[in-house]
Tab-separated table of C-alpha atoms and ligand atoms in Angstrom:
chain	number	residue	atom	x	y	z
A	1	UNK	CA	-0.047	-0.001	0.008
A	2	UNK	CA	2.872	2.402	0.608
A	3	UNK	CA	3.769	2.314	-2.990
A	4	UNK	CA	4.093	5.595	-4.724
A	5	UNK	CA	3.316	7.882	-1.822
A	6	UNK	CA	6.687	8.272	-0.293
A	7	UNK	CA	7.920	10.319	-3.209
A	8	UNK	CA	5.548	13.139	-2.302
A	9	UNK	CA	6.426	13.255	1.261
A	10	UNK	CA	8.511	16.267	2.078
A	11	UNK	CA	11.524	15.385	4.214
A	12	UNK	CA	12.042	17.542	7.364
A	13	UNK	CA	14.261	20.554	6.834
A	14	UNK	CA	13.969	20.219	2.926
A	15	UNK	CA	15.030	23.210	0.962
A	16	UNK	CA	12.457	23.447	-1.677
A	17	UNK	CA	12.685	25.287	-5.070
A	18	UNK	CA	9.193	26.262	-6.152
A	19	UNK	CA	10.574	26.931	-9.678
A	20	UNK	CA	10.803	23.153	-10.010
A	21	UNK	CA	7.172	22.453	-8.948
A	22	UNK	CA	5.079	20.873	-11.652
A	23	UNK	CA	1.323	20.495	-11.236
A	24	UNK	CA	1.165	18.145	-14.197
A	25	UNK	CA	3.597	15.596	-12.719
A	26	UNK	CA	2.038	12.019	-12.550
A	27	UNK	CA	5.319	10.245	-13.256
A	28	UNK	CA	5.060	7.833	-10.342
A	29	UNK	CA	1.703	6.587	-11.663
A	30	UNK	CA	1.860	4.101	-14.671
A	31	UNK	CA	-1.878	3.914	-15.355
A	32	UNK	CA	-3.849	6.748	-16.968
A	33	UNK	CA	-6.943	8.439	-15.644
A	34	UNK	CA	-9.308	5.327	-15.934
A	35	UNK	CA	-6.975	3.308	-13.966
A	36	UNK	CA	-6.783	6.028	-11.299
A	37	UNK	CA	-10.648	6.255	-11.061
A	38	UNK	CA	-10.922	2.524	-10.693
A	39	UNK	CA	-8.261	2.531	-7.861
A	40	UNK	CA	-9.863	5.545	-6.146
A	41	UNK	CA	-13.179	3.662	-6.090
A	42	UNK	CA	-11.524	0.777	-4.298
A	43	UNK	CA	-9.651	3.024	-2.003
A	44	UNK	CA	-12.706	4.897	-1.122
A	45	UNK	CA	-14.543	1.803	0.022
A	46	UNK	CA	-11.488	0.839	2.075
A	47	UNK	CA	-11.690	4.362	3.629
A	48	UNK	CA	-15.223	3.965	4.406
A	49	UNK	CA	-14.675	0.767	6.387
A	50	UNK	CA	-11.525	2.141	8.121
A	51	UNK	CA	-13.318	5.276	9.180
A	52	UNK	CA	-16.045	3.254	10.724
A	53	UNK	CA	-13.434	1.251	12.702
A	54	UNK	CA	-11.807	4.462	13.784
A	55	UNK	CA	-15.063	5.694	15.028
A	56	UNK	CA	-16.038	2.410	16.694
A	57	UNK	CA	-12.753	1.840	18.359
A	58	UNK	CA	-12.673	5.262	19.863
A	59	UNK	CA	-8.958	5.295	20.379
A	60	UNK	CA	-7.232	7.344	17.535
A	61	UNK	CA	-7.848	10.739	15.988
A	62	UNK	CA	-6.898	11.968	12.556
A	63	UNK	CA	-6.230	15.445	11.375
A	64	UNK	CA	-6.004	16.128	7.740
A	65	UNK	CA	-4.781	19.536	6.641
A	66	UNK	CA	-5.410	20.934	3.193
A	67	UNK	CA	-3.562	23.995	1.914
A	68	UNK	CA	-3.447	25.358	-1.694
A	69	UNK	CA	-3.857	28.490	-3.832
A	70	UNK	CA	-7.384	29.333	-4.847
A	71	UNK	CA	-8.988	26.924	-7.283
A	72	UNK	CA	-6.468	24.321	-6.671
A	73	UNK	CA	-9.120	21.976	-5.491
A	74	UNK	CA	-9.405	21.770	-1.571
A	75	UNK	CA	-13.194	21.737	-1.739
A	76	UNK	CA	-13.212	19.097	-4.612
A	77	UNK	CA	-10.590	16.868	-2.768
A	78	UNK	CA	-12.804	16.749	0.393
A	79	UNK	CA	-15.819	15.989	-1.779
A	80	UNK	CA	-14.439	13.305	-3.727
A	81	UNK	CA	-12.267	11.512	-1.162
A	82	UNK	CA	-14.624	11.590	1.808
A	83	UNK	CA	-17.748	10.878	-0.236
A	84	UNK	CA	-19.343	7.775	1.382
A	85	UNK	CA	-17.861	8.144	4.844
A	86	UNK	CA	-20.130	8.341	7.766
A	87	UNK	CA	-20.773	12.147	8.463
A	88	UNK	CA	-21.024	11.394	12.302
A	89	UNK	CA	-17.367	10.748	12.491
A	90	UNK	CA	-15.918	13.200	10.023
A	91	UNK	CA	-16.047	16.960	10.275
A	92	UNK	CA	-14.579	19.837	8.114
A	93	UNK	CA	-13.344	22.936	9.621
A	94	UNK	CA	-12.868	25.903	7.261
A	95	UNK	CA	-10.624	28.770	8.214
A	96	UNK	CA	-11.558	32.166	6.787
A	97	UNK	CA	-10.213	35.627	7.422
A	98	UNK	CA	-10.085	35.822	11.260
A	99	UNK	CA	-13.033	37.527	13.085
A	100	UNK	CA	-12.275	40.307	15.764
A	101	UNK	CA	-12.624	37.754	18.431
A	102	UNK	CA	-10.141	35.403	16.790
A	103	UNK	CA	-7.627	38.170	16.131
A	104	UNK	CA	-7.759	39.104	19.935
A	105	UNK	CA	-6.297	35.534	20.705
A	106	UNK	CA	-3.122	33.834	19.677
A	107	UNK	CA	-3.221	32.439	16.140
A	108	UNK	CA	-3.589	28.875	17.393
A	109	UNK	CA	-6.588	29.510	19.490
A	110	UNK	CA	-9.234	29.125	16.800
A	111	UNK	CA	-7.376	26.147	15.355
A	112	UNK	CA	-7.080	24.227	18.580
A	113	UNK	CA	-10.684	24.046	19.273
A	114	UNK	CA	-11.332	22.462	15.830
A	115	UNK	CA	-8.849	19.610	16.193
A	116	UNK	CA	-10.444	16.103	16.089
A	117	UNK	CA	-11.777	14.437	19.168
A	118	UNK	CA	-11.298	10.721	19.806
A	119	UNK	CA	-12.697	8.535	17.084
A	120	UNK	CA	-12.967	11.486	14.733
A	121	UNK	CA	-11.434	12.599	11.388
A	122	UNK	CA	-11.178	16.393	11.052
A	123	UNK	CA	-10.350	17.991	7.756
A	124	UNK	CA	-8.954	21.424	7.783
A	125	UNK	CA	-9.842	23.466	4.711
A	126	UNK	CA	-7.084	26.091	5.116
A	127	UNK	CA	-5.531	26.133	8.511
A	128	UNK	CA	-2.992	27.739	10.812
A	129	UNK	CA	-0.668	27.661	8.067
A	130	UNK	CA	-2.463	30.811	6.651
A	131	UNK	CA	-0.643	32.545	9.434
A	132	UNK	CA	2.585	31.966	7.745
A	133	UNK	CA	1.271	32.241	4.204
A	134	UNK	CA	-1.237	35.007	3.626
A	135	UNK	CA	-0.011	36.787	6.832
A	136	UNK	CA	3.595	36.750	5.612
A	137	UNK	CA	2.754	37.666	1.936
A	138	UNK	CA	0.597	40.661	3.045
A	139	UNK	CA	2.639	41.697	6.003
A	140	UNK	CA	-0.374	41.231	8.340
A	141	UNK	CA	2.125	40.754	11.114
A	142	UNK	CA	5.851	41.827	11.393
A	143	UNK	CA	8.539	39.469	10.217
A	144	UNK	CA	9.682	38.469	13.756
A	145	UNK	CA	6.101	37.385	14.485
A	146	UNK	CA	5.542	35.020	11.468
A	147	UNK	CA	9.184	33.884	11.690
A	148	UNK	CA	8.625	32.342	15.263
A	149	UNK	CA	5.329	30.703	14.015
A	150	UNK	CA	7.136	27.898	12.283
A	151	UNK	CA	8.446	26.794	15.640
A	152	UNK	CA	5.219	27.419	17.394
A	153	UNK	CA	3.371	25.255	14.757
A	154	UNK	CA	5.799	22.417	15.150
A	155	UNK	CA	5.494	22.455	18.928
A	156	UNK	CA	1.618	22.672	18.620
A	157	UNK	CA	1.510	19.634	16.243
A	158	UNK	CA	4.087	17.740	18.191
A	159	UNK	CA	1.884	18.023	21.269
A	160	UNK	CA	-1.209	16.993	19.278
A	161	UNK	CA	0.654	14.002	18.110
A	162	UNK	CA	1.909	13.030	21.416
A	163	UNK	CA	-1.660	13.193	22.731
A	164	UNK	CA	-2.615	10.617	20.036
A	165	UNK	CA	-3.739	12.604	17.023
A	166	UNK	CA	-2.332	11.585	13.704
A	167	UNK	CA	-1.601	14.478	11.373
A	168	UNK	CA	-1.406	14.447	7.555
A	169	UNK	CA	-0.806	17.677	5.608
A	170	UNK	CA	-1.323	18.186	1.865
A	171	UNK	CA	-0.188	21.052	-0.303
A	172	UNK	CA	-2.247	20.787	-3.466
A	173	UNK	CA	-0.148	22.467	-6.122
A	174	UNK	CA	-1.506	23.772	-9.460
A	175	UNK	CA	0.586	25.749	-12.041
A	176	UNK	CA	-0.198	29.383	-12.337
A	177	UNK	CA	-1.611	28.878	-15.920
A	178	UNK	CA	-3.825	26.075	-14.709
A	179	UNK	CA	-5.206	28.658	-12.180
A	180	UNK	CA	-5.730	31.044	-15.000
A	181	UNK	CA	-7.956	28.394	-16.769
A	182	UNK	CA	-9.764	27.553	-13.718
A	183	UNK	CA	-10.596	31.111	-12.695
A	184	UNK	CA	-11.659	31.898	-16.211
A	185	UNK	CA	-14.128	28.967	-16.067
A	186	UNK	CA	-15.496	30.227	-12.745
A	187	UNK	CA	-16.332	33.507	-14.515
A	188	UNK	CA	-17.881	31.832	-17.468
A	189	UNK	CA	-19.897	28.903	-16.025
A	190	UNK	CA	-23.049	30.170	-14.121
A	191	UNK	CA	-22.918	27.039	-11.888
A	192	UNK	CA	-19.384	28.216	-10.750
A	193	UNK	CA	-19.846	31.934	-10.229
A	194	UNK	CA	-20.502	31.560	-6.556
A	195	UNK	CA	-16.929	30.183	-6.209
A	196	UNK	CA	-15.391	33.176	-7.719
A	197	UNK	CA	-14.163	35.702	-5.299
A	198	UNK	CA	-12.611	39.144	-6.005
A	199	UNK	CA	-9.727	38.258	-3.994
A	200	UNK	CA	-8.775	35.372	-6.304
A	201	UNK	CA	-7.260	37.533	-9.173
A	202	UNK	CA	-5.818	39.787	-6.587
A	203	UNK	CA	-4.005	37.078	-4.638
A	204	UNK	CA	-2.824	35.648	-7.976
A	205	UNK	CA	-0.731	38.721	-8.477
A	206	UNK	CA	1.379	37.564	-5.498
A	207	UNK	CA	1.907	34.125	-6.896
A	208	UNK	CA	5.755	34.290	-6.626
A	209	UNK	CA	5.536	35.516	-2.956
A	210	UNK	CA	3.026	32.809	-2.070
A	211	UNK	CA	5.264	30.073	-3.741
A	212	UNK	CA	8.251	31.333	-1.672
A	213	UNK	CA	6.085	31.322	1.461
A	214	UNK	CA	4.896	27.817	0.801
A	215	UNK	CA	8.353	26.514	0.070
A	216	UNK	CA	9.682	27.775	3.375
A	217	UNK	CA	6.703	26.668	5.322
A	218	UNK	CA	6.566	23.036	3.902
A	219	UNK	CA	10.351	22.671	4.345
A	220	UNK	CA	10.194	23.861	7.930
A	221	UNK	CA	7.063	22.302	9.217
A	222	UNK	CA	7.272	18.801	7.548
A	223	UNK	CA	8.198	16.724	10.555
A	224	UNK	CA	8.138	13.073	11.422
A	225	UNK	CA	5.058	13.538	13.434
A	226	UNK	CA	3.242	15.759	11.044
A	227	UNK	CA	4.501	15.323	7.472
A	228	UNK	CA	3.737	17.360	4.446
A	229	UNK	CA	2.745	15.897	1.126
A	230	UNK	CA	3.297	17.799	-2.080
A	231	UNK	CA	0.391	16.812	-4.436
A	232	UNK	CA	0.695	17.788	-8.065
A	233	UNK	CA	-2.980	18.834	-8.697
A	234	UNK	CA	-3.458	20.087	-12.278
A	235	UNK	CA	-5.081	16.537	-12.863
A	236	UNK	CA	-7.910	16.129	-10.422
A	237	UNK	CA	-7.831	12.333	-10.686
A	238	UNK	CA	-4.301	12.216	-9.731
A	239	UNK	CA	-4.714	14.641	-6.838
A	240	UNK	CA	-7.652	12.628	-5.344
A	241	UNK	CA	-5.683	9.444	-5.709
A	242	UNK	CA	-2.573	10.688	-3.949
A	243	UNK	CA	-4.570	12.264	-1.121
A	244	UNK	CA	-6.671	8.982	-0.672
A	245	UNK	CA	-3.754	6.642	-0.815
A	246	UNK	CA	-1.976	8.636	1.885
A	247	UNK	CA	-5.062	8.713	4.164
A	248	UNK	CA	-5.815	5.076	3.624
A	249	UNK	CA	-2.239	4.102	4.350
A	250	UNK	CA	-2.186	6.098	7.648
A	251	UNK	CA	-5.632	4.586	8.719
A	252	UNK	CA	-4.235	1.032	7.964
A	253	UNK	CA	-1.263	1.783	10.123
A	254	UNK	CA	-3.471	2.324	13.200
A	255	UNK	CA	-4.509	-1.316	12.993
A	256	UNK	CA	-7.821	-0.500	14.626
A	257	UNK	CA	-10.109	-3.171	15.828
A	258	UNK	CA	-13.798	-3.311	16.842
A	259	UNK	CA	-13.998	-3.186	20.466
A	260	UNK	CA	-15.046	-6.620	22.048
A	261	UNK	CA	-18.158	-6.968	24.088
A	262	UNK	CA	-17.491	-5.918	27.657
A	263	UNK	CA	-17.114	-8.888	30.066
A	264	UNK	CA	-20.273	-7.765	32.083
A	265	UNK	CA	-22.374	-8.072	28.842
A	266	UNK	CA	-21.245	-11.437	27.761
A	267	UNK	CA	-23.757	-13.467	29.490
A	268	UNK	CA	-26.585	-11.017	28.876
A	269	UNK	CA	-29.725	-12.412	27.404
A	270	UNK	CA	-32.006	-10.254	25.663
A	271	UNK	CA	-35.543	-10.948	26.888
B	1	AMP	P1	-11.868	30.668	0.832
B	1	AMP	O1	-11.100	29.529	1.454
B	1	AMP	O2	-11.720	30.665	-0.622
B	1	AMP	O3	-13.266	30.812	1.347
B	1	AMP	O4	-11.083	31.974	1.320
B	1	AMP	C1	-10.795	32.284	2.604
B	1	AMP	C2	-9.809	33.430	2.806
B	1	AMP	O5	-9.548	33.618	4.124
B	1	AMP	C3	-8.537	33.257	1.891
B	1	AMP	O6	-8.356	34.428	1.202
B	1	AMP	C4	-7.577	33.100	3.063
B	1	AMP	O7	-6.296	33.520	2.699
B	1	AMP	C5	-8.201	33.949	4.107
B	1	AMP	N1	-7.694	33.549	5.509
B	1	AMP	C6	-7.623	32.364	6.095
B	1	AMP	N2	-6.951	32.320	7.242
B	1	AMP	C7	-6.465	33.552	7.318
B	1	AMP	C8	-5.644	34.227	8.284
B	1	AMP	N3	-5.274	33.495	9.468
B	1	AMP	N4	-5.229	35.525	8.094
B	1	AMP	C9	-5.752	36.095	7.031
B	1	AMP	N5	-6.491	35.638	6.163
B	1	AMP	C10	-6.841	34.420	6.162
B	2	MG	MG1	-11.910	30.976	-2.574
């Protein structure tokens, strides 16, 4: 099962060169789209069973972090990878521009309260990483403040991990011209207008600065306890496949089991 996913895992301390990032890269996968769709179908039913086990066993927690530029497919990934799971045990937390109340606290405050409880999977649609991405690119805080956040994030995630939360982080990478196509489509297709935000073309102008911020964030916060995966995402079928493979692999590694009937109930007769 581990096949093909390790090459996307970012080694701790990696010095990444965003110039070399390629959203089209599917080189580790020999089959084409139809093979990927078939595999995804199988993985999804595996995910469904594993998630039920996680929920039933009530021992582990899983946090999935999704980060990407606009239109790279955070929403689509959530929809397509998690379709079919039991909504009782899976939750999505989306992080927007912080409210006045959120801004009055440390940047991890709003994040900590959304982390998964025992037996749960929580998906972060954006995350505390915005505080070293948008906050850095737009100088929302001074440099010494975002600089120390890499360490604060690593400490925070380490503590979650030591308390029993598995953490998987995905950066969905599309190329700049792929984003152009997708934003144009959002403008043209009436069923996609709602997805378009005026901030999308504005943020696009900071593409280079965002890529540098991502490169540094991924390199400095990919850790043994909370690894980052770089996911080439121009092709949606490949993106979904990589994310689903990594998640299924991590859930398999938990070796969850259905809890046995408590001793006191073993001789119970239903009358
Ligand atoms: P969307 O995910 O497309 O609905 O957009 C949410 C917006 O909120 C994006 O433009 C994010 O950059 C922004 N955002 C999320 N977290 C933060 C943060 N901590 N500080 C500033 N902006 C943020
Ligand atoms: Mg958006």
